Amino acid sequence: MNKIKSIKKEDLQSFLIENFVAILLIIFVIFMIFYRRSFSSWFNITNIINDCSMYGITALAMTVSVICGEVDLSVSSVYAWATCLFCILCDHMSVFPAFLITMLTALVWGTINGLLVSRLRMPAFVATLGSMYFIKGLAYFITKEQPVNTSNEALKAIGEINIGGITIVPLVFIIVLVFLYWFMKYTVAGRAIYSTGGNYEVARLSGINVKFYKMLVFIIVSTGAALSGIMYCTRVYSGAATYGSDLTIWAVAATVIGGTSMSGGAGGVHRTVIGVLLMGILFNALTLLGVDGSMQRFIRGAVMIVVILFDAVLRMQRSNKK
Amino acid sequence: MEKRDFKSKAKDFIFSNGILFAIILLIIITGIIEPSFFAWSNLLNVLRQISVNGIVACGMTVCIMSGCYDLSVGSIVSMTGVFTIISLNAGTPDIVCILIGLGIGLAAGIVNGTLIASINGRSGEAFIITYGMQVVLGAIALFPSKGLFISGDVHEGLFKTMGDGNMPIYIFLAVAIILQLVISKTQYGRHLCYIGNNMDAAKMSGLKVKPNRISYYAISGFLAGLGGVVLCSRVTSSNPTAGLGYEMNAIAAVVVGGNSASGGSGSIIRTVIGAVVIGIMSNALNILGISTNYQLTVKGFLIVLAVALDIISKKRKS
Amino acid sequence: MCDTEVKMENYILEMKNITKTFPGVVALDNVNLSVCPGTIHALVGENGAGKSTLMKILNGVYSATSGEIYLEGTKLELKGVKDAQAAGISIIYQEFNLINTLTVAENIFLGRYNGKKTVKWNVLRDEAKKLIESLGFSFSVDTVVGRLSTAEKQLVEIAKALSLHSKVIVMDEPTSSLTEKDVDMFFPIIEKLKADGITVIYISHKLDEIYRLCDNVTVMRDGRITGNSAVKDITRDEIIELMVGRSLDMEYPARTNKPGEVVLHVEKLCRRNDLHDITFDLRRGEILGIAGLVGAGRTELAEALFGADPAESGDIILNGKKVVIRSTLDGKKNSIGLVTEDRKETGLVLPMNVTQNITITDLDKVTRNLVVRKSEEKVYAEKYVEALKVKTPSINQTMNNLSGGNQQKVALAKWLYYDADILIMDEPTRGIDVGAKFDIYCLMNELTAKGKAIIMISSELPEVLGMSDRVLVMHGGRIKGELTGEAMNAETVMKLAID
């Protein structure tokens, strides 16, 4: 009897420690609800949902790559690239082919990153750092360094879809979430990504084509980032190479806060939903509190550093226990 | 037999220095299109322009030799510039302003190093933490002026001389020479190689790994601070985003110069060559009318190519 | 081996004339192994005898330089692990091939998932459950493998082998890190496999287990087969003779000097769950052997003494003075040196040269006016390269290019250069050739004659017994016994080591 009790206590303790950052944020949310009435208004809630689901799509894709043990730094540039290309294309053709072509280019960026990492065994950070600048430069190039606008009617119509304050973006987020959840949980490819991230050598010896899956995750991240970019276009009808500079940090932080460890092989896209919501709520609240842009940047960076440190400390503790 | 040896040696040489050749070719072509490119005044101008990046790249070399990158240097450059100019405008003596700038850079570096060493972070953690620091420090640079330019109340004196005429070049060369001697001749430099190649073996041989690692980021931060001071002295104002992209230029200088991207060895001489070559290339691209934004693509490509060639040449050797 | 009337084609597995050479080494020399169906076949031999290499060839990890493999009379062409699995051969390694972050069910079907593109979790779990139950156990197949005990991981590996419909399962020292209780639970499972008609190749050097479990035994030594017999027809001593094959005094130089006064006294050293109340003495000029199984806490003890992973409580008394060792630098300052068990990962800086790897422990010695003098380094490097007979074209050679034995000598040289009074050597002769081994033994004698004290950790029992003045046996993070003189024999050590 005593024993059972003590085990439960330990479980609770480890639960609290493992979700420390998330719990802090939830406390903050409760504080906000009482402190600012406008925070819990329906208008603001839909605002938060619309806002955070845009970057959230990239966060979901980033989760897949973190599960595989890699982080892609080029998402911010792919996002910017997608806004630029999509807006330019929308002025010359209808929305759907523009969408397809934009996604196709994202596929190319992902493949290049993936090949550098999986075939050449280049550290993902260096490879994606290089492609981050490379793609950003190209985004400047196709926009001639000026923001581009589109006046595509169909796009405007899509952007104006609004059900009780909710736009099309959360809908796309949910579709991506359901798809990636199914993909990671029920397909052999998804499971292979878990195995590759969990232990590369064992996965390889078990006959899993580890190189292919390492490449595949970079394609997933790139297309996710491009989709986020296109979603942004449905709201602002414009593109610029400077968009999305905070996307990488946002997505990694949401992933790790959600509970997917940087060590790879564990976690899940469904967990990232919590991380996405918490990031969305945090920055919405900061805006409501009148915190200015540079302070918000500061907090964004700090949140990221804290969650990474926390993740690392947890990992060290776990290996010590063993 | 000898012939084949020569051939494979030549191949190795090209693999490890291929990018330098490509860029030198570009420079020659530019010189032919635009003869004024080779004018002494233009070359001196280039050296003046690269000196800040060169100083930062020297610090980056130390970090990369230790096996980790420092992505926060650009923000450190911005931040030190802002605070140096603010203290200058407040009427603080020149020497104190400079020390404030250097101190801020050093402190930021120590924070980086302490965070990374305390979790025993490898290159992945170091990347993300210094990336987070890039955002945090970049935001701090925005605080005092809400993101606006601050023009400096620069008068004749020590601060002004730091960015005046060819002084930045002398500072850059002095930093490079001192650091090169430290790396190649002293115990500290040897320990850097041990730790960069195999942190665990270094620990098991009784080396103090953590304080050493913190010092690498401290050097990188300090030199970024120095770069920031020189930069704002040169332009007599501070821009909170002045350092944007400096980390990329620094990394590019290190790897294009032919240093290993994975650490364990390196030389400041190579970094200096890399910085000069990239500076001349930027200048050439400017003369050819290609904007700095487009140059991102070229530099990103160069980094990936340099690292790829480094990996391939290592594979060939083993 | 099999009943005499059984013909050759009735062997389930035959490995014929297998030879495997690595650059400079003949790992296997014309090896023939024949296994009868439905038996438990023991494969014994000292470390480095070639057992693992032979099994890796059987599993498709290595390809043999020459020779053929027949399973049930058909010749196999094994290009990789998958081929071996498809043919019906599975290996369970000492380091498990499991992914710690995934569940039991998923690990069992890792990389296969019944050949479909999507995963049916219900089916997967049911089948996994059935397999675990068929082994006589019932633990949740949804548990993450990282949380399982070693014995349970072992079961998962067996279940995985069964799910592959393996005809032959190779177990590489399966009990090496199991407790006595686990072993009692584990043996019935192997017997059950046999009853189900599965052939088991059982690699071990614990003779007790072989007599308890196995039908036939094959003995290997130095890459050759030295004996083949039914277990009931061979005595313990005969097996040992086949395993060792040469007289001990040939292999180990005689110890001549007598240990002096106590230089190191360790009192009640404890750390977390891996070290408990460690108390012992070390004397001047002594070689103290530490025996025990993998995971007994020997390396942990070495790291606590050296400061790599410091002890949490207890005293270390050096030459009568209590010292505090919190870091490797403390260990070094107190003149303790550790030659680590993994020279590639923690012993040497492989991309750097011989000189730099020797002087790593003390650059002060070669520094004048802040500058590390290469000319002085050279003098020391040449001295130790010669003293230790390191075979290298030059002292500027990169460590990567040296053979294992010469690398090991350099890993040792750096502590001789530092002139450490107490030398802890963790598996000092692992994976190196006989000649280099003998050199290292002689060196140990020389060092102790000069008054140094050595703690030698080794999994090779003959080495521990042949070189030590005294032996401590560890198990479960404790010292189980101290043996000297007559009591220092294999049986006693093993008894204490297994608990």
PDB file of N, CA, C and O in Angstrom, chain A residues 182 185-188 191 194-195 198-199 202-203 205-208 264-266 320-322, chain C residues 81-82 96-102 106 110-111 113 116-119 121 153 160 272-273:
ATOM      1  N   TRP A 182      -1.450  10.435 -38.452  1.00  0.00           N
ATOM      2  CA  TRP A 182      -1.665   9.122 -39.072  1.00  0.00           C
ATOM      3  C   TRP A 182      -0.355   8.612 -39.658  1.00  0.00           C
ATOM      4  O   TRP A 182       0.028   7.461 -39.464  1.00  0.00           O
ATOM      5  N   LYS A 185       2.115   7.552 -36.964  1.00  0.00           N
ATOM      6  CA  LYS A 185       1.698   6.461 -36.084  1.00  0.00           C
ATOM      7  C   LYS A 185       1.396   5.174 -36.851  1.00  0.00           C
ATOM      8  O   LYS A 185       1.694   4.088 -36.383  1.00  0.00           O
ATOM      9  N   TYR A 186       0.783   5.311 -38.009  1.00  0.00           N
ATOM     10  CA  TYR A 186       0.260   4.106 -38.649  1.00  0.00           C
ATOM     11  C   TYR A 186       0.971   3.667 -39.919  1.00  0.00           C
ATOM     12  O   TYR A 186       0.649   2.639 -40.474  1.00  0.00           O
ATOM     13  N   THR A 187       1.902   4.479 -40.423  1.00  0.00           N
ATOM     14  CA  THR A 187       2.579   3.993 -41.627  1.00  0.00           C
ATOM     15  C   THR A 187       3.964   3.465 -41.262  1.00  0.00           C
ATOM     16  O   THR A 187       4.569   3.889 -40.276  1.00  0.00           O
ATOM     17  N   VAL A 188       4.423   2.553 -42.091  1.00  0.00           N
ATOM     18  CA  VAL A 188       5.744   1.976 -41.868  1.00  0.00           C
ATOM     19  C   VAL A 188       6.807   3.070 -41.979  1.00  0.00           C
ATOM     20  O   VAL A 188       7.777   3.102 -41.218  1.00  0.00           O
ATOM     21  N   ARG A 191       6.959   5.021 -38.736  1.00  0.00           N
ATOM     22  CA  ARG A 191       7.637   4.254 -37.689  1.00  0.00           C
ATOM     23  C   ARG A 191       9.141   4.186 -37.966  1.00  0.00           C
ATOM     24  O   ARG A 191       9.955   4.177 -37.059  1.00  0.00           O
ATOM     25  N   TYR A 194      10.768   7.185 -36.576  1.00  0.00           N
ATOM     26  CA  TYR A 194      11.005   7.022 -35.139  1.00  0.00           C
ATOM     27  C   TYR A 194      12.252   6.168 -34.883  1.00  0.00           C
ATOM     28  O   TYR A 194      13.101   6.508 -34.078  1.00  0.00           O
ATOM     29  N   SER A 195      12.332   5.039 -35.587  1.00  0.00           N
ATOM     30  CA  SER A 195      13.458   4.128 -35.358  1.00  0.00           C
ATOM     31  C   SER A 195      14.776   4.794 -35.709  1.00  0.00           C
ATOM     32  O   SER A 195      15.753   4.685 -34.967  1.00  0.00           O
ATOM     33  N   GLY A 198      15.610   7.163 -33.063  1.00  0.00           N
ATOM     34  CA  GLY A 198      15.868   6.512 -31.778  1.00  0.00           C
ATOM     35  C   GLY A 198      17.252   5.914 -31.696  1.00  0.00           C
ATOM     36  O   GLY A 198      17.935   6.048 -30.693  1.00  0.00           O
ATOM     37  N   ASN A 199      17.658   5.237 -32.747  1.00  0.00           N
ATOM     38  CA  ASN A 199      19.001   4.659 -32.781  1.00  0.00           C
ATOM     39  C   ASN A 199      19.357   4.341 -34.227  1.00  0.00           C
ATOM     40  O   ASN A 199      18.918   3.344 -34.789  1.00  0.00           O
ATOM     41  N   VAL A 202      21.029   0.794 -34.973  1.00  0.00           N
ATOM     42  CA  VAL A 202      20.112  -0.344 -34.819  1.00  0.00           C
ATOM     43  C   VAL A 202      19.092  -0.345 -35.950  1.00  0.00           C
ATOM     44  O   VAL A 202      18.790  -1.388 -36.534  1.00  0.00           O
ATOM     45  N   ALA A 203      18.591   0.838 -36.284  1.00  0.00           N
ATOM     46  CA  ALA A 203      17.621   0.927 -37.366  1.00  0.00           C
ATOM     47  C   ALA A 203      18.244   0.444 -38.670  1.00  0.00           C
ATOM     48  O   ALA A 203      17.646  -0.314 -39.433  1.00  0.00           O
ATOM     49  N   LEU A 205      20.739  -1.646 -39.027  1.00  0.00           N
ATOM     50  CA  LEU A 205      20.949  -3.087 -38.968  1.00  0.00           C
ATOM     51  C   LEU A 205      19.631  -3.853 -39.061  1.00  0.00           C
ATOM     52  O   LEU A 205      19.616  -5.024 -39.417  1.00  0.00           O
ATOM     53  N   SER A 206      18.523  -3.192 -38.735  1.00  0.00           N
ATOM     54  CA  SER A 206      17.228  -3.857 -38.855  1.00  0.00           C
ATOM     55  C   SER A 206      16.688  -3.747 -40.272  1.00  0.00           C
ATOM     56  O   SER A 206      15.527  -4.051 -40.512  1.00  0.00           O
ATOM     57  N   GLY A 207      17.512  -3.280 -41.178  1.00  0.00           N
ATOM     58  CA  GLY A 207      17.113  -3.260 -42.574  1.00  0.00           C
ATOM     59  C   GLY A 207      16.285  -2.045 -42.966  1.00  0.00           C
ATOM     60  O   GLY A 207      15.662  -2.030 -44.021  1.00  0.00           O
ATOM     61  N   ILE A 208      16.265  -1.012 -42.116  1.00  0.00           N
ATOM     62  CA  ILE A 208      15.526   0.200 -42.466  1.00  0.00           C
ATOM     63  C   ILE A 208      16.432   1.088 -43.318  1.00  0.00           C
ATOM     64  O   ILE A 208      17.616   1.248 -43.024  1.00  0.00           O
ATOM     65  N   GLY A 264      15.601  12.734 -29.948  1.00  0.00           N
ATOM     66  CA  GLY A 264      15.070  11.956 -31.059  1.00  0.00           C
ATOM     67  C   GLY A 264      14.459  10.625 -30.665  1.00  0.00           C
ATOM     68  O   GLY A 264      14.694  10.105 -29.579  1.00  0.00           O
ATOM     69  N   GLY A 265      13.617  10.091 -31.565  1.00  0.00           N
ATOM     70  CA  GLY A 265      13.054   8.769 -31.372  1.00  0.00           C
ATOM     71  C   GLY A 265      11.798   8.712 -30.532  1.00  0.00           C
ATOM     72  O   GLY A 265      11.168   7.668 -30.434  1.00  0.00           O
ATOM     73  N   ALA A 266      11.440   9.821 -29.895  1.00  0.00           N
ATOM     74  CA  ALA A 266      10.251   9.814 -29.056  1.00  0.00           C
ATOM     75  C   ALA A 266       9.445  11.078 -29.288  1.00  0.00           C
ATOM     76  O   ALA A 266       9.868  11.974 -30.006  1.00  0.00           O
ATOM     77  N   ASN A 320      21.820   9.554 -15.864  1.00  0.00           N
ATOM     78  CA  ASN A 320      22.452   9.342 -14.569  1.00  0.00           C
ATOM     79  C   ASN A 320      21.727   8.292 -13.745  1.00  0.00           C
ATOM     80  O   ASN A 320      22.332   7.478 -13.081  1.00  0.00           O
ATOM     81  N   LYS A 321      20.390   8.348 -13.827  1.00  0.00           N
ATOM     82  CA  LYS A 321      19.574   7.397 -13.061  1.00  0.00           C
ATOM     83  C   LYS A 321      19.922   5.976 -13.451  1.00  0.00           C
ATOM     84  O   LYS A 321      19.994   5.090 -12.628  1.00  0.00           O
ATOM     85  N   LYS A 322      20.137   5.799 -14.738  1.00  0.00           N
ATOM     86  CA  LYS A 322      20.454   4.461 -15.220  1.00  0.00           C
ATOM     87  C   LYS A 322      21.767   4.004 -14.628  1.00  0.00           C
ATOM     88  O   LYS A 322      21.948   2.886 -14.312  1.00  0.00           O
TER      89      LYS A 322
ATOM     90  N   VAL C  81      22.431  -8.552 -42.916  1.00  0.00           N
ATOM     91  CA  VAL C  81      21.653  -9.101 -41.808  1.00  0.00           C
ATOM     92  C   VAL C  81      20.303  -9.618 -42.307  1.00  0.00           C
ATOM     93  O   VAL C  81      19.820 -10.655 -41.874  1.00  0.00           O
ATOM     94  N   LYS C  82      19.726  -8.887 -43.245  1.00  0.00           N
ATOM     95  CA  LYS C  82      18.399  -9.273 -43.747  1.00  0.00           C
ATOM     96  C   LYS C  82      18.417 -10.661 -44.372  1.00  0.00           C
ATOM     97  O   LYS C  82      17.474 -11.437 -44.202  1.00  0.00           O
ATOM     98  N   PHE C  96      22.238  -5.040 -27.006  1.00  0.00           N
ATOM     99  CA  PHE C  96      21.032  -5.404 -27.725  1.00  0.00           C
ATOM    100  C   PHE C  96      20.789  -4.511 -28.932  1.00  0.00           C
ATOM    101  O   PHE C  96      21.136  -3.343 -28.926  1.00  0.00           O
ATOM    102  N   ASN C  97      20.175  -5.104 -29.940  1.00  0.00           N
ATOM    103  CA  ASN C  97      19.748  -4.326 -31.097  1.00  0.00           C
ATOM    104  C   ASN C  97      18.321  -3.860 -30.894  1.00  0.00           C
ATOM    105  O   ASN C  97      17.416  -4.278 -31.610  1.00  0.00           O
ATOM    106  N   LEU C  98      18.124  -3.017 -29.900  1.00  0.00           N
ATOM    107  CA  LEU C  98      16.773  -2.539 -29.611  1.00  0.00           C
ATOM    108  C   LEU C  98      16.783  -1.021 -29.584  1.00  0.00           C
ATOM    109  O   LEU C  98      17.805  -0.415 -29.301  1.00  0.00           O
ATOM    110  N   ILE C  99      15.650  -0.439 -29.902  1.00  0.00           N
ATOM    111  CA  ILE C  99      15.547   1.018 -29.846  1.00  0.00           C
ATOM    112  C   ILE C  99      14.826   1.404 -28.567  1.00  0.00           C
ATOM    113  O   ILE C  99      13.658   1.077 -28.369  1.00  0.00           O
ATOM    114  N   ASN C 100      15.561   2.064 -27.687  1.00  0.00           N
ATOM    115  CA  ASN C 100      15.072   2.308 -26.329  1.00  0.00           C
ATOM    116  C   ASN C 100      13.821   3.167 -26.256  1.00  0.00           C
ATOM    117  O   ASN C 100      13.079   3.090 -25.295  1.00  0.00           O
ATOM    118  N   THR C 101      13.596   4.007 -27.266  1.00  0.00           N
ATOM    119  CA  THR C 101      12.465   4.928 -27.172  1.00  0.00           C
ATOM    120  C   THR C 101      11.165   4.304 -27.665  1.00  0.00           C
ATOM    121  O   THR C 101      10.115   4.923 -27.562  1.00  0.00           O
ATOM    122  N   LEU C 102      11.223   3.109 -28.241  1.00  0.00           N
ATOM    123  CA  LEU C 102      10.012   2.487 -28.789  1.00  0.00           C
ATOM    124  C   LEU C 102       9.509   1.361 -27.883  1.00  0.00           C
ATOM    125  O   LEU C 102      10.228   0.889 -27.014  1.00  0.00           O
ATOM    126  N   GLU C 106       6.722  -2.911 -30.819  1.00  0.00           N
ATOM    127  CA  GLU C 106       7.308  -2.374 -32.038  1.00  0.00           C
ATOM    128  C   GLU C 106       8.731  -2.875 -32.252  1.00  0.00           C
ATOM    129  O   GLU C 106       9.137  -3.155 -33.387  1.00  0.00           O
ATOM    130  N   LEU C 110      10.431  -4.656 -35.532  1.00  0.00           N
ATOM    131  CA  LEU C 110      11.152  -3.499 -36.069  1.00  0.00           C
ATOM    132  C   LEU C 110      11.538  -3.685 -37.537  1.00  0.00           C
ATOM    133  O   LEU C 110      12.146  -4.673 -37.917  1.00  0.00           O
ATOM    134  N   GLY C 111      11.162  -2.695 -38.338  1.00  0.00           N
ATOM    135  CA  GLY C 111      11.565  -2.708 -39.741  1.00  0.00           C
ATOM    136  C   GLY C 111      10.819  -3.710 -40.586  1.00  0.00           C
ATOM    137  O   GLY C 111      11.121  -3.899 -41.754  1.00  0.00           O
ATOM    138  N   TYR C 113       6.962  -5.000 -39.717  1.00  0.00           N
ATOM    139  CA  TYR C 113       5.525  -4.703 -39.648  1.00  0.00           C
ATOM    140  C   TYR C 113       4.698  -5.577 -40.585  1.00  0.00           C
ATOM    141  O   TYR C 113       3.843  -5.099 -41.307  1.00  0.00           O
ATOM    142  N   LYS C 116       3.536  -4.904 -44.645  1.00  0.00           N
ATOM    143  CA  LYS C 116       2.571  -3.970 -45.233  1.00  0.00           C
ATOM    144  C   LYS C 116       3.088  -2.544 -45.107  1.00  0.00           C
ATOM    145  O   LYS C 116       4.078  -2.271 -44.453  1.00  0.00           O
ATOM    146  N   LYS C 117       2.350  -1.630 -45.762  1.00  0.00           N
ATOM    147  CA  LYS C 117       2.785  -0.234 -45.728  1.00  0.00           C
ATOM    148  C   LYS C 117       2.255   0.501 -44.496  1.00  0.00           C
ATOM    149  O   LYS C 117       2.782   1.519 -44.105  1.00  0.00           O
ATOM    150  N   THR C 118       1.156  -0.005 -43.957  1.00  0.00           N
ATOM    151  CA  THR C 118       0.637   0.627 -42.757  1.00  0.00           C
ATOM    152  C   THR C 118       0.708  -0.352 -41.589  1.00  0.00           C
ATOM    153  O   THR C 118       0.770  -1.560 -41.775  1.00  0.00           O
ATOM    154  N   VAL C 119       0.685   0.217 -40.411  1.00  0.00           N
ATOM    155  CA  VAL C 119       0.860  -0.595 -39.216  1.00  0.00           C
ATOM    156  C   VAL C 119      -0.496  -0.846 -38.579  1.00  0.00           C
ATOM    157  O   VAL C 119      -1.229   0.099 -38.280  1.00  0.00           O
ATOM    158  N   TRP C 121      -1.842  -1.723 -35.366  1.00  0.00           N
ATOM    159  CA  TRP C 121      -1.313  -1.834 -34.004  1.00  0.00           C
ATOM    160  C   TRP C 121      -1.937  -2.977 -33.219  1.00  0.00           C
ATOM    161  O   TRP C 121      -1.248  -3.630 -32.443  1.00  0.00           O
ATOM    162  N   LYS C 153      14.906  -7.187 -21.576  1.00  0.00           N
ATOM    163  CA  LYS C 153      15.367  -6.856 -22.925  1.00  0.00           C
ATOM    164  C   LYS C 153      15.796  -8.128 -23.664  1.00  0.00           C
ATOM    165  O   LYS C 153      15.535  -8.296 -24.843  1.00  0.00           O
ATOM    166  N   LYS C 160      11.793 -11.425 -30.661  1.00  0.00           N
ATOM    167  CA  LYS C 160      12.052 -10.919 -32.009  1.00  0.00           C
ATOM    168  C   LYS C 160      12.583 -12.045 -32.897  1.00  0.00           C
ATOM    169  O   LYS C 160      12.144 -12.213 -34.032  1.00  0.00           O
ATOM    170  N   ARG C 272      25.898   6.839  -6.147  1.00  0.00           N
ATOM    171  CA  ARG C 272      24.566   6.506  -6.669  1.00  0.00           C
ATOM    172  C   ARG C 272      24.250   5.018  -6.521  1.00  0.00           C
ATOM    173  O   ARG C 272      24.405   4.452  -5.446  1.00  0.00           O
ATOM    174  N   ASN C 273      23.812   4.399  -7.628  1.00  0.00           N
ATOM    175  CA  ASN C 273      23.459   2.978  -7.550  1.00  0.00           C
ATOM    176  C   ASN C 273      24.584   2.075  -8.021  1.00  0.00           C
ATOM    177  O   ASN C 273      24.435   0.872  -8.039  1.00  0.00           O
TER     178      ASN C 273
END
